[in-house]
Short mmCIF file of C-alpha atoms and ligand atoms in Angstrom, two decimals:
data_model
loop_
_atom_site.label_atom_id
_atom_site.label_comp_id
_atom_site.label_asym_id
_atom_site.label_seq_id
_atom_site.Cartn_x
_atom_site.Cartn_y
_atom_site.Cartn_z
CA MET A 5 0.03 0.23 -0.06
CA THR A 6 1.41 3.38 -0.87
CA ARG A 7 1.52 5.99 1.87
CA ALA A 8 -0.54 8.97 1.63
CA LEU A 9 1.43 12.20 0.74
CA ASP A 10 1.62 14.73 3.69
CA ALA A 11 1.12 17.87 1.51
CA ILE A 12 0.24 18.88 -1.90
CA VAL A 13 0.92 22.34 -3.26
CA ILE A 14 -1.35 23.97 -5.91
CA ASP A 15 1.42 25.77 -8.00
CA ALA A 16 5.08 26.43 -8.52
CA GLY A 17 5.11 30.15 -8.04
CA PRO A 18 7.68 31.55 -5.41
CA ASN A 19 5.20 31.06 -2.64
CA GLY A 20 4.10 27.68 -3.69
CA LEU A 21 7.62 26.60 -4.02
CA SER A 22 8.60 28.29 -0.67
CA ALA A 23 5.72 26.36 0.91
CA ALA A 24 6.80 23.19 -0.44
CA ILE A 25 10.55 23.77 0.54
CA ALA A 26 9.57 24.57 4.08
CA LEU A 27 7.41 21.51 4.34
CA ALA A 28 10.17 19.38 2.86
CA ARG A 29 12.86 20.56 5.05
CA GLU A 30 10.82 19.28 8.01
CA GLY A 31 10.80 15.70 6.29
CA PHE A 32 7.20 16.00 4.93
CA SER A 33 6.50 14.47 1.61
CA VAL A 34 5.44 17.19 -0.75
CA LEU A 35 3.81 17.18 -4.46
CA VAL A 36 3.51 20.43 -6.34
CA TYR A 37 1.11 20.80 -9.31
CA GLU A 38 1.73 23.67 -11.82
CA ALA A 39 -0.50 24.50 -14.64
CA ALA A 40 2.12 26.12 -16.83
CA ARG A 41 4.69 24.15 -18.65
CA THR A 42 7.47 25.46 -16.50
CA ALA A 43 7.73 26.05 -12.93
CA GLY A 44 8.28 29.60 -11.41
CA GLY A 45 5.21 31.63 -11.63
CA GLY A 46 6.25 35.28 -11.38
CA PHE A 47 9.71 33.84 -11.71
CA ARG A 48 9.69 32.39 -15.08
CA SER A 49 11.85 33.97 -18.15
CA GLU A 50 11.25 33.19 -21.77
CA ALA A 51 12.37 34.07 -25.17
CA LEU A 52 9.50 36.70 -25.72
CA THR A 53 10.99 38.35 -28.64
CA GLU A 54 13.69 36.99 -30.53
CA PRO A 55 15.97 33.93 -30.35
CA GLY A 56 18.94 34.63 -28.03
CA PHE A 57 16.95 37.23 -25.80
CA THR A 58 15.86 36.17 -22.45
CA HIS A 59 13.00 38.17 -20.80
CA ASP A 60 11.65 37.80 -17.31
CA VAL A 61 7.78 37.45 -17.70
CA CYS A 62 6.94 39.03 -14.41
CA ALA A 63 9.58 39.79 -11.75
CA THR A 64 13.13 40.94 -12.45
CA VAL A 65 14.29 42.88 -9.32
CA PHE A 66 15.14 40.56 -6.46
CA ALA A 67 15.32 43.15 -3.79
CA LEU A 68 12.78 41.44 -1.68
CA ALA A 69 14.14 38.04 -2.25
CA LEU A 70 17.25 39.37 -0.59
CA ALA A 71 15.54 40.92 2.11
CA SER A 72 13.42 37.74 2.74
CA PRO A 73 14.42 35.84 5.95
CA PHE A 74 13.25 32.53 4.42
CA LEU A 75 14.73 32.80 1.08
CA LYS A 76 18.05 33.96 2.09
CA SER A 77 18.26 31.01 4.48
CA LEU A 78 18.15 28.39 1.53
CA PRO A 79 21.23 27.16 0.03
CA LEU A 80 20.17 28.41 -3.53
CA ALA A 81 23.60 29.48 -4.74
CA ASP A 82 24.60 25.73 -4.62
CA HIS A 83 21.71 25.17 -7.00
CA GLY A 84 22.85 27.70 -9.40
CA LEU A 85 21.27 31.11 -8.34
CA THR A 86 23.65 34.20 -8.90
CA PHE A 87 22.72 37.76 -8.62
CA ALA A 88 24.14 40.87 -10.78
CA HIS A 89 23.69 44.14 -9.08
CA PRO A 90 23.39 47.33 -11.03
CA GLU A 91 25.96 49.95 -9.90
CA ALA A 92 22.68 51.94 -8.46
CA PRO A 93 19.19 50.45 -7.55
CA PHE A 94 17.11 52.99 -9.25
CA ALA A 95 16.98 56.44 -11.19
CA HIS A 96 14.33 58.72 -11.45
CA PRO A 97 14.84 61.12 -14.75
CA LEU A 98 13.34 64.51 -14.82
CA ASP A 99 12.35 66.83 -17.60
CA ASP A 100 15.53 69.09 -17.17
CA GLY A 101 17.67 66.45 -18.37
CA SER A 102 19.00 65.45 -15.09
CA ALA A 103 18.15 62.27 -12.94
CA VAL A 104 17.94 61.57 -9.26
CA LEU A 105 20.01 58.44 -8.78
CA VAL A 106 19.30 56.30 -5.76
CA HIS A 107 22.66 54.49 -4.80
CA ARG A 108 23.51 51.89 -2.26
CA SER A 109 24.97 54.53 0.00
CA ILE A 110 22.67 57.04 1.65
CA ALA A 111 25.16 59.84 1.49
CA GLU A 112 25.72 59.48 -2.34
CA SER A 113 22.01 59.46 -2.57
CA ALA A 114 21.49 62.44 -0.66
CA ALA A 115 23.90 64.28 -2.61
CA GLY A 116 21.85 64.18 -5.69
CA LEU A 117 19.00 65.83 -3.90
CA ASP A 118 18.29 69.65 -3.80
CA ALA A 119 20.81 70.86 -0.84
CA VAL A 120 17.63 71.60 1.43
CA ASP A 121 16.46 67.93 1.23
CA ALA A 122 20.08 66.14 1.53
CA ARG A 123 20.03 66.45 5.28
CA ALA A 124 16.47 65.49 5.53
CA TYR A 125 16.95 62.44 3.47
CA GLN A 126 19.87 61.24 5.56
CA ARG A 127 18.06 62.04 8.90
CA LEU A 128 15.16 59.88 7.71
CA MET A 129 16.82 56.83 6.19
CA THR A 130 19.95 56.61 8.38
CA PRO A 131 18.21 55.31 11.67
CA ILE A 132 15.92 52.92 9.29
CA VAL A 133 18.75 51.37 7.59
CA ASP A 134 20.80 50.88 10.85
CA ARG A 135 17.92 48.61 11.86
CA SER A 136 17.35 47.15 8.47
CA GLU A 137 17.66 43.42 9.51
CA ALA A 138 14.86 43.80 12.06
CA LEU A 139 12.72 46.05 10.10
CA MET A 140 12.73 44.00 7.05
CA GLU A 141 12.08 40.86 9.14
CA ALA A 142 9.15 42.76 10.62
CA GLN A 143 7.74 44.01 7.43
CA LEU A 144 7.87 40.61 5.79
CA GLY A 145 6.49 38.87 8.77
CA PRO A 146 3.06 37.96 9.88
CA ILE A 147 0.77 40.44 11.79
CA ARG A 148 2.24 39.90 15.03
CA VAL A 149 4.64 42.59 16.16
CA ARG A 150 8.19 41.46 16.92
CA HIS A 151 9.99 44.58 17.52
CA PRO A 152 7.36 46.95 19.17
CA LEU A 153 9.32 50.10 19.75
CA LEU A 154 11.07 50.05 16.45
CA MET A 155 7.78 49.25 14.55
CA ALA A 156 5.91 52.08 16.23
CA SER A 157 8.36 54.40 15.14
CA PHE A 158 8.78 53.08 11.66
CA GLY A 159 4.93 52.50 11.45
CA LEU A 160 4.16 56.21 12.53
CA LYS A 161 5.99 57.10 9.28
CA ALA A 162 4.88 54.12 7.06
CA ILE A 163 1.23 54.72 7.80
CA GLN A 164 1.15 58.24 6.05
CA SER A 165 0.17 58.70 2.60
CA ALA A 166 3.08 59.11 0.21
CA THR A 167 2.19 62.76 -1.14
CA GLY A 168 1.66 64.10 2.43
CA PHE A 169 4.96 62.41 3.78
CA ALA A 170 6.93 63.71 0.72
CA GLN A 171 5.52 67.33 0.94
CA ARG A 172 6.06 67.46 4.76
CA ARG A 173 9.72 65.95 4.82
CA PHE A 174 11.05 67.49 1.49
CA SER A 175 10.93 70.82 0.01
CA GLY A 176 12.35 70.22 -3.44
CA LEU A 177 11.00 68.71 -6.49
CA ARG A 178 13.86 66.04 -6.91
CA ALA A 179 13.03 64.33 -3.51
CA ARG A 180 9.42 64.70 -3.64
CA ALA A 181 9.57 63.03 -7.11
CA MET A 182 12.05 60.16 -6.28
CA PHE A 183 9.84 59.53 -3.19
CA ALA A 184 6.76 59.22 -5.28
CA GLY A 185 8.40 56.88 -7.85
CA ALA A 186 9.37 54.53 -5.13
CA ALA A 187 5.75 54.59 -3.65
CA ALA A 188 3.88 54.05 -6.80
CA HIS A 189 5.22 50.33 -6.82
CA GLY A 190 2.38 49.83 -4.46
CA VAL A 191 -0.32 50.43 -7.30
CA VAL A 192 -2.42 52.46 -4.73
CA PRO A 193 -3.19 56.33 -5.05
CA LEU A 194 -0.51 58.13 -3.31
CA GLU A 195 -2.99 60.20 -1.42
CA TYR A 196 -4.05 57.00 0.56
CA ALA A 197 -2.84 56.05 3.89
CA ALA A 198 0.02 53.84 4.30
CA THR A 199 1.52 54.43 0.54
CA ALA A 200 4.49 56.01 2.33
CA GLY A 201 5.39 52.64 3.67
CA TYR A 202 5.98 51.21 0.13
CA ALA A 203 8.49 53.98 -0.60
CA LEU A 204 10.12 53.46 2.77
CA GLY A 205 10.50 49.90 2.56
CA LEU A 206 11.78 49.85 -1.04
CA LEU A 207 14.39 52.46 -0.08
CA LEU A 208 15.29 50.54 2.99
CA ALA A 209 15.88 47.55 0.47
CA ALA A 210 17.93 49.63 -1.94
CA HIS A 211 20.31 50.96 0.68
CA SER A 212 20.66 47.65 2.82
CA VAL A 213 20.61 44.71 0.17
CA GLY A 214 20.39 46.44 -3.29
CA TRP A 215 17.92 45.78 -6.16
CA PRO A 216 19.83 42.99 -8.11
CA VAL A 217 18.56 40.88 -10.91
CA VAL A 218 19.09 37.02 -11.30
CA ARG A 219 22.06 36.44 -13.58
CA GLY A 220 20.72 34.83 -16.79
CA GLY A 221 17.10 35.46 -16.06
CA SER A 222 14.75 35.11 -13.13
CA GLN A 223 13.92 31.54 -14.38
CA HIS A 224 17.10 30.58 -12.75
CA ALA A 225 15.84 31.46 -9.13
CA ALA A 226 12.71 29.20 -9.80
CA ASP A 227 14.89 26.39 -11.22
CA ALA A 228 17.42 26.74 -8.21
CA MET A 229 14.17 26.33 -6.02
CA VAL A 230 12.91 23.40 -7.76
CA SER A 231 16.35 21.71 -7.64
CA TYR A 232 16.60 22.42 -3.94
CA LEU A 233 13.12 20.98 -3.47
CA ARG A 234 13.89 17.84 -5.30
CA SER A 235 17.12 17.45 -3.21
CA LEU A 236 14.88 17.20 -0.23
CA GLY A 237 12.69 14.59 -1.79
CA GLY A 238 9.72 17.11 -3.00
CA GLU A 239 8.39 16.80 -6.62
CA VAL A 240 6.81 19.39 -9.14
CA VAL A 241 4.64 18.24 -11.96
CA THR A 242 4.25 20.78 -14.67
CA GLY A 243 1.48 21.11 -17.22
CA GLU A 244 -1.26 19.99 -14.55
CA ARG A 245 -3.89 22.61 -13.87
CA ILE A 246 -6.10 21.93 -10.98
CA ASP A 247 -9.61 22.99 -11.34
CA SER A 248 -10.97 21.16 -8.26
CA LEU A 249 -9.70 19.77 -5.25
CA ASP A 250 -11.23 16.37 -6.18
CA GLN A 251 -8.82 16.22 -8.92
CA LEU A 252 -5.86 15.86 -6.12
CA PRO A 253 -4.68 12.41 -4.67
CA SER A 254 -5.10 12.01 -0.98
CA SER A 255 -2.88 14.24 1.16
CA ARG A 256 -3.08 15.21 4.78
CA VAL A 257 -2.80 19.04 3.82
CA VAL A 258 -3.26 21.25 0.72
CA LEU A 259 -1.62 24.67 0.20
CA CYS A 260 -3.14 26.77 -2.48
CA ASP A 261 -0.88 29.33 -3.97
CA VAL A 262 -4.01 31.23 -5.66
CA THR A 263 -6.16 34.12 -5.13
CA PRO A 264 -9.47 33.92 -3.47
CA ARG A 265 -11.43 34.08 -6.51
CA GLN A 266 -9.69 30.98 -7.88
CA PHE A 267 -9.86 29.26 -4.45
CA LEU A 268 -13.65 29.50 -4.40
CA SER A 269 -13.74 27.85 -7.71
CA ILE A 270 -11.20 25.17 -7.03
CA ALA A 271 -12.75 24.37 -3.53
CA GLY A 272 -16.43 24.67 -4.72
CA GLY A 273 -19.14 23.38 -2.46
CA ARG A 274 -16.66 22.47 0.33
CA VAL A 275 -16.28 26.27 1.44
CA PRO A 276 -18.76 27.01 4.27
CA ALA A 277 -21.18 29.70 3.15
CA GLY A 278 -19.89 32.29 5.64
CA TYR A 279 -16.30 31.99 4.61
CA ARG A 280 -17.39 32.02 0.97
CA ARG A 281 -19.07 35.36 1.45
CA ARG A 282 -15.97 36.90 3.22
CA LEU A 283 -13.69 35.87 0.33
CA GLU A 284 -16.38 37.01 -2.33
CA ARG A 285 -15.87 40.51 -0.70
CA TYR A 286 -11.91 40.45 -1.35
CA ARG A 287 -11.11 43.13 -3.83
CA TYR A 288 -8.77 43.19 -6.75
CA GLY A 289 -6.84 46.30 -7.82
CA PRO A 290 -5.64 47.92 -10.88
CA GLY A 291 -3.82 45.80 -13.79
CA VAL A 292 -0.58 46.55 -15.62
CA PHE A 293 0.22 46.72 -19.22
CA LYS A 294 3.78 45.41 -19.75
CA VAL A 295 5.80 45.62 -22.84
CA ASP A 296 9.23 43.81 -23.46
CA TRP A 297 11.69 44.86 -26.14
CA ALA A 298 14.71 43.42 -27.80
CA LEU A 299 17.02 46.46 -28.56
CA ASN A 300 19.68 46.86 -31.11
CA ALA A 301 21.53 49.30 -28.65
CA ALA A 302 21.11 50.39 -25.01
CA VAL A 303 18.42 52.88 -24.28
CA PRO A 304 20.03 56.46 -24.93
CA TRP A 305 18.93 58.32 -21.76
CA ARG A 306 19.26 61.91 -21.86
CA ALA A 307 20.45 61.87 -18.20
CA ALA A 308 23.78 59.92 -18.37
CA ASP A 309 23.06 58.76 -14.70
CA CYS A 310 20.27 56.62 -15.88
CA ALA A 311 22.70 54.03 -17.61
CA ARG A 312 23.98 53.41 -13.90
CA ALA A 313 20.76 52.12 -12.53
CA GLY A 314 18.80 48.89 -12.99
CA THR A 315 15.35 50.14 -12.60
CA LEU A 316 13.99 53.67 -13.79
CA HIS A 317 11.01 55.42 -12.66
CA LEU A 318 9.43 57.44 -15.43
CA GLY A 319 6.67 59.94 -14.70
CA GLY A 320 8.18 63.17 -13.79
CA THR A 321 7.14 65.14 -10.50
CA LEU A 322 5.07 63.79 -7.71
CA GLU A 323 2.08 65.71 -8.71
CA GLU A 324 2.25 63.97 -12.16
CA ILE A 325 3.00 60.46 -10.96
CA ALA A 326 0.06 60.77 -8.34
CA ALA A 327 -2.46 61.89 -11.17
CA GLY A 328 -1.62 58.80 -13.15
CA GLU A 329 -1.77 56.26 -10.21
CA ARG A 330 -5.10 57.92 -9.09
CA ALA A 331 -6.67 57.51 -12.62
CA ALA A 332 -5.69 53.63 -12.86
CA TRP A 333 -7.35 53.29 -9.67
CA LEU A 334 -10.60 55.15 -10.54
CA GLY A 335 -10.94 53.32 -13.98
CA ASP A 336 -9.31 56.03 -16.14
CA VAL A 337 -6.46 55.47 -18.65
CA SER A 338 -3.73 58.15 -18.24
CA ASN A 339 -1.85 59.40 -21.30
CA ARG A 340 1.22 60.21 -19.21
CA PRO A 341 1.32 57.29 -16.96
CA TYR A 342 3.95 56.47 -14.42
CA VAL A 343 6.09 53.78 -16.10
CA LEU A 344 8.36 51.41 -14.32
CA ALA A 345 11.24 50.13 -16.63
CA VAL A 346 13.93 47.69 -15.91
CA GLN A 347 17.11 47.30 -18.06
CA PRO A 348 19.02 44.10 -16.94
CA THR A 349 21.26 43.68 -19.78
CA ARG A 350 23.21 46.92 -18.65
CA PHE A 351 24.64 44.71 -16.21
CA ASP A 352 23.84 41.13 -17.02
CA SER A 353 25.11 40.61 -20.57
CA THR A 354 24.13 36.99 -20.50
CA ARG A 355 20.53 37.98 -21.46
CA ALA A 356 21.12 39.19 -24.85
CA PRO A 357 23.47 38.67 -27.96
CA ALA A 358 26.71 40.76 -27.68
CA GLY A 359 26.00 44.58 -28.18
CA ARG A 360 22.30 44.13 -27.89
CA HIS A 361 19.68 44.67 -25.08
CA THR A 362 16.44 43.86 -23.48
CA LEU A 363 14.26 46.29 -21.67
CA TRP A 364 10.75 45.83 -19.85
CA ALA A 365 8.47 48.43 -18.72
CA TYR A 366 4.82 48.53 -17.37
CA CYS A 367 2.39 51.10 -16.45
CA HIS A 368 -0.56 50.63 -13.97
CA VAL A 369 -4.07 50.43 -16.01
CA PRO A 370 -7.58 50.01 -14.79
CA HIS A 371 -8.47 46.50 -13.79
CA GLY A 372 -9.06 44.43 -16.97
CA CYS A 373 -8.18 47.39 -19.08
CA GLU A 374 -8.29 46.43 -22.90
CA VAL A 375 -6.56 49.52 -24.34
CA ASP A 376 -3.14 49.09 -26.17
CA MET A 377 -0.88 51.07 -24.13
CA THR A 378 2.46 50.31 -26.15
CA PRO A 379 2.53 53.75 -27.73
CA VAL A 380 1.88 55.55 -24.43
CA ILE A 381 4.57 53.76 -22.57
CA GLU A 382 7.08 54.20 -25.64
CA ALA A 383 6.31 57.97 -25.60
CA GLN A 384 7.22 58.22 -21.81
CA ILE A 385 10.40 56.41 -22.50
CA GLU A 386 11.08 58.61 -25.40
CA ARG A 387 10.58 61.63 -23.24
CA PHE A 388 13.44 60.87 -21.11
CA ALA A 389 15.47 59.00 -23.81
CA PRO A 390 15.12 60.63 -27.32
CA GLY A 391 15.83 58.31 -30.02
CA PHE A 392 14.58 55.18 -27.85
CA ARG A 393 12.29 54.02 -30.61
CA ASP A 394 15.04 53.80 -33.16
CA CYS A 395 16.72 51.29 -30.90
CA ILE A 396 13.63 48.92 -30.99
CA SER A 397 14.34 45.46 -32.95
CA THR A 398 11.15 43.70 -31.45
CA SER A 399 8.62 44.25 -28.96
CA GLN A 400 5.79 42.24 -27.20
CA SER A 401 3.09 43.68 -25.25
CA MET A 402 1.00 42.17 -22.81
CA GLY A 403 -2.33 43.74 -21.41
CA PRO A 404 -4.32 42.37 -18.38
CA ALA A 405 -6.02 39.81 -20.19
CA MET A 406 -2.84 38.13 -21.81
CA LEU A 407 -1.16 38.37 -18.31
CA GLU A 408 -4.08 36.43 -16.68
CA ARG A 409 -4.13 34.02 -19.57
CA ARG A 410 -0.41 33.19 -18.92
CA ASN A 411 -0.92 32.93 -15.11
CA ALA A 412 -4.38 32.70 -13.77
CA ASN A 413 -3.12 34.47 -10.43
CA LEU A 414 -2.97 37.92 -12.34
CA ILE A 415 -6.66 38.49 -12.19
CA GLY A 416 -7.59 41.54 -14.37
CA GLY A 417 -3.80 42.21 -14.64
CA ASP A 418 -3.44 42.74 -10.93
CA ILE A 419 0.22 41.93 -10.16
CA SER A 420 -0.27 42.23 -6.16
CA GLY A 421 -2.83 39.42 -5.63
CA GLY A 422 -5.54 41.73 -4.85
CA ALA A 423 -5.62 45.66 -3.89
CA ALA A 424 -2.96 46.24 -1.28
CA ASP A 425 -4.54 49.57 0.20
CA LEU A 426 -4.68 49.95 3.95
CA ALA A 427 -7.67 47.79 4.52
CA GLN A 428 -6.40 44.86 2.65
CA ILE A 429 -2.60 45.04 3.46
CA PHE A 430 -3.47 43.36 6.78
CA ALA A 431 -6.86 41.77 6.09
CA ARG A 432 -5.44 39.32 3.51
CA PRO A 433 -7.47 37.44 2.37
CA VAL A 434 -9.74 38.16 5.36
CA ALA A 435 -9.48 39.66 8.83
CA SER A 436 -8.04 36.95 10.82
CA VAL A 437 -5.20 36.13 13.09
CA THR A 438 -4.78 32.78 11.08
CA PRO A 439 -5.05 34.27 7.63
CA TYR A 440 -3.42 31.27 5.87
CA ALA A 441 -5.90 28.43 7.33
CA THR A 442 -9.02 28.52 5.22
CA ALA A 443 -12.50 27.48 6.72
CA ILE A 444 -11.77 23.93 5.16
CA ASP A 445 -9.78 21.70 7.68
CA GLY A 446 -6.29 21.06 6.17
CA VAL A 447 -6.64 23.44 3.29
CA TYR A 448 -4.49 26.74 3.29
CA LEU A 449 -4.03 29.67 1.22
CA CYS A 450 -0.24 30.71 0.49
CA SER A 451 -0.25 33.05 -2.36
CA SER A 452 0.49 37.10 -2.40
CA SER A 453 -3.39 37.46 -1.26
CA THR A 454 -2.04 36.53 2.11
CA PRO A 455 0.54 38.51 4.33
CA PRO A 456 2.85 40.02 3.70
CA GLY A 457 1.55 40.20 0.16
CA VAL A 458 3.19 41.13 -3.28
CA GLY A 459 6.77 40.40 -4.10
CA GLY A 460 9.16 37.62 -4.71
CA HIS A 461 10.00 36.93 -1.16
CA GLY A 462 8.24 33.57 -0.67
CA MET A 463 7.25 34.54 2.82
CA CYS A 464 3.37 33.93 2.23
CA GLY A 465 4.38 30.25 1.30
CA TYR A 466 6.80 30.05 4.31
CA TYR A 467 4.07 31.25 6.73
CA ALA A 468 1.37 29.13 5.38
CA ALA A 469 3.79 26.27 5.49
CA GLN A 470 4.29 26.84 9.16
CA ALA A 471 0.66 26.81 9.99
CA ALA A 472 0.32 23.40 7.88
CA ILE A 473 3.25 21.87 9.86
CA ALA A 474 1.55 22.70 12.86
CA LYS A 475 -1.42 20.60 11.80
CA LEU A 476 0.84 17.73 10.41
CA ALA A 477 2.65 17.67 13.75
CA ARG A 478 -0.53 16.72 15.61
CA PRO A 479 -1.04 13.15 15.95
C1 LIG B 20 4.90 42.10 -14.81
C2 LIG B 20 5.22 41.67 -13.23
C3 LIG B 20 6.48 42.32 -12.85
C4 LIG B 20 6.79 42.11 -11.39
N1 LIG B 20 8.00 42.67 -10.92
C5 LIG B 20 8.28 42.21 -9.95
C6 LIG B 20 9.87 42.32 -9.40
O1 LIG B 20 10.50 42.91 -10.20
N2 LIG B 20 10.06 42.06 -8.14
C7 LIG B 20 9.24 41.51 -7.14
O2 LIG B 20 9.47 41.31 -6.09
N3 LIG B 20 8.07 41.22 -7.73
C8 LIG B 20 7.55 41.50 -8.87
N4 LIG B 20 6.29 41.05 -9.28
C9 LIG B 20 5.35 40.40 -8.37
C10 LIG B 20 5.89 38.91 -8.20
O3 LIG B 20 5.96 38.26 -9.34
C11 LIG B 20 4.62 38.50 -7.51
O4 LIG B 20 4.39 38.82 -6.19
C12 LIG B 20 5.01 36.83 -7.11
O5 LIG B 20 5.33 36.15 -8.22
C13 LIG B 20 3.85 35.95 -6.39
O6 LIG B 20 4.14 34.94 -6.16
P1 LIG B 20 2.89 33.74 -5.88
O7 LIG B 20 3.83 32.63 -5.71
O8 LIG B 20 1.98 34.12 -4.97
O9 LIG B 20 2.11 33.66 -7.20
P2 LIG B 20 2.81 33.69 -8.67
O10 LIG B 20 4.19 34.05 -8.92
O11 LIG B 20 1.72 34.38 -9.53
O12 LIG B 20 2.36 32.05 -9.23
C14 LIG B 20 1.21 31.59 -9.45
C15 LIG B 20 1.46 30.20 -10.21
O13 LIG B 20 0.24 29.52 -10.23
C16 LIG B 20 -0.09 28.85 -11.36
N5 LIG B 20 -1.58 28.46 -11.26
C17 LIG B 20 -2.50 29.48 -11.25
N6 LIG B 20 -3.81 28.81 -10.89
C18 LIG B 20 -3.37 27.60 -11.03
C19 LIG B 20 -4.00 26.32 -10.97
N7 LIG B 20 -5.41 26.28 -10.98
N8 LIG B 20 -3.68 24.98 -11.09
C20 LIG B 20 -2.18 24.88 -11.18
N9 LIG B 20 -1.34 25.91 -11.16
C21 LIG B 20 -1.83 27.25 -11.29
C22 LIG B 20 0.31 29.88 -12.25
O14 LIG B 20 0.57 29.05 -13.79
C23 LIG B 20 1.56 30.50 -11.76
O15 LIG B 20 3.00 29.58 -12.04
C24 LIG B 20 5.93 41.39 -10.62
C25 LIG B 20 4.68 40.90 -11.28
C26 LIG B 20 4.27 40.98 -12.45
C27 LIG B 20 3.15 40.23 -13.03
#
């Protein structure tokens, strides 16, 4: 008689793989089912444009992986994972032809701001970065407070709106714009409470661990996780979409790296009515429209400093970025949106043929938006890099519908696993002290629709696995 599996994990995104590894490390048998032909979810890479070019379909910047207490504890370097660091984490070009460059060093970053803001920036970031380890652990941890005084002091800043915080702390356009560009990663209007936290968290990562990319493409991170999982006895089956829990072989626990809407469909009639109603109230946020390019030359940024950064925040002033983010949230398409771009081949030449480059960029659009934003995104890049269009060899655009077809977790193009405004940062997927446990005994949620939310940190999977391990350990 074959022994029943201890755990099944629905899908091989970074959270699913983290959950599987956490379980396998404790000696439990684990089987992972993934719908796509390759494992990795948001860590997948493909030749999206031309042969010889490697593009990351989703995540490229691995700041949160380096900050992740779980991922950094894994021997993934032994399984082929290496990082390439840009000289500076990110740049924010402006219409005057200059750029604010955020370096690893706080002092160097401050030197690029208006004189009046240089001291303010150092005073803000130095105490935060001095306690980076504890703060990143607390930010990527579950709801319980580990370092109460530190978190209270950080929390009082993080809870503010990005626009309010930037306007009170900084006087000049440069620092305000840079702060808004970092905060806009949150895909929440910058006037909303807690959006300052997105900027502070990402600046903290920039100064303490950097914003690297995976050498050769993010797929190598997924492959390293799968290889390590297999070394622990776990298994991954790809090309197997799970539409119902009834499809699964017998196991003691099931962990679902899917969002609430998919979970309700997969679990069907097993979900008690009260819990179903609560999950049905879960809100999804704006989508993204992404373009990948194969380029014949590096992007000709007007501000030379932009060539030194891995990530670019394009959108000009705080006011302009805030207007674009508000529009996407309210269902309007902006013709000058905030554009987030990444240029990995500037510092990882393995991703393209010699002398040629890759670039990706996305902007936030209304949930499920069907407008082709390619020309708008290219115009924003051209604004800060005249001649960009002449460098394009091939491009591939993916709007919300195509993103969701490729990865069912990207509902309406929402890359955060659900709106991440203040109400849903903590109440993910419902307000509960045990957010990973569903109302079905032995079935857990472990996607970015659980705390701590979006990002390639694997912590949702790790914490869901701890809840499952507690059950598996009971006789
Ligand atoms: C365009 C884009 C850019 C991003 N950039 C970054 C970045 O630079 N840095 C960063 O930290 N984060 C980034 N993110 C966010 C990051 O990718 C996600 O937060 C992270 O991947 C979430 O991990 P997950 O395991 O919860 O889900 P996902 O990575 O989304 O994985 C879900 C997996 O589930 C599979 N699946 C879904 N339904 C089923 C089913 N029924 N049966 C079987 N399999 C199923 C899908 O095929 C997919 O493989 C980006 C996301 C996108 C979309």
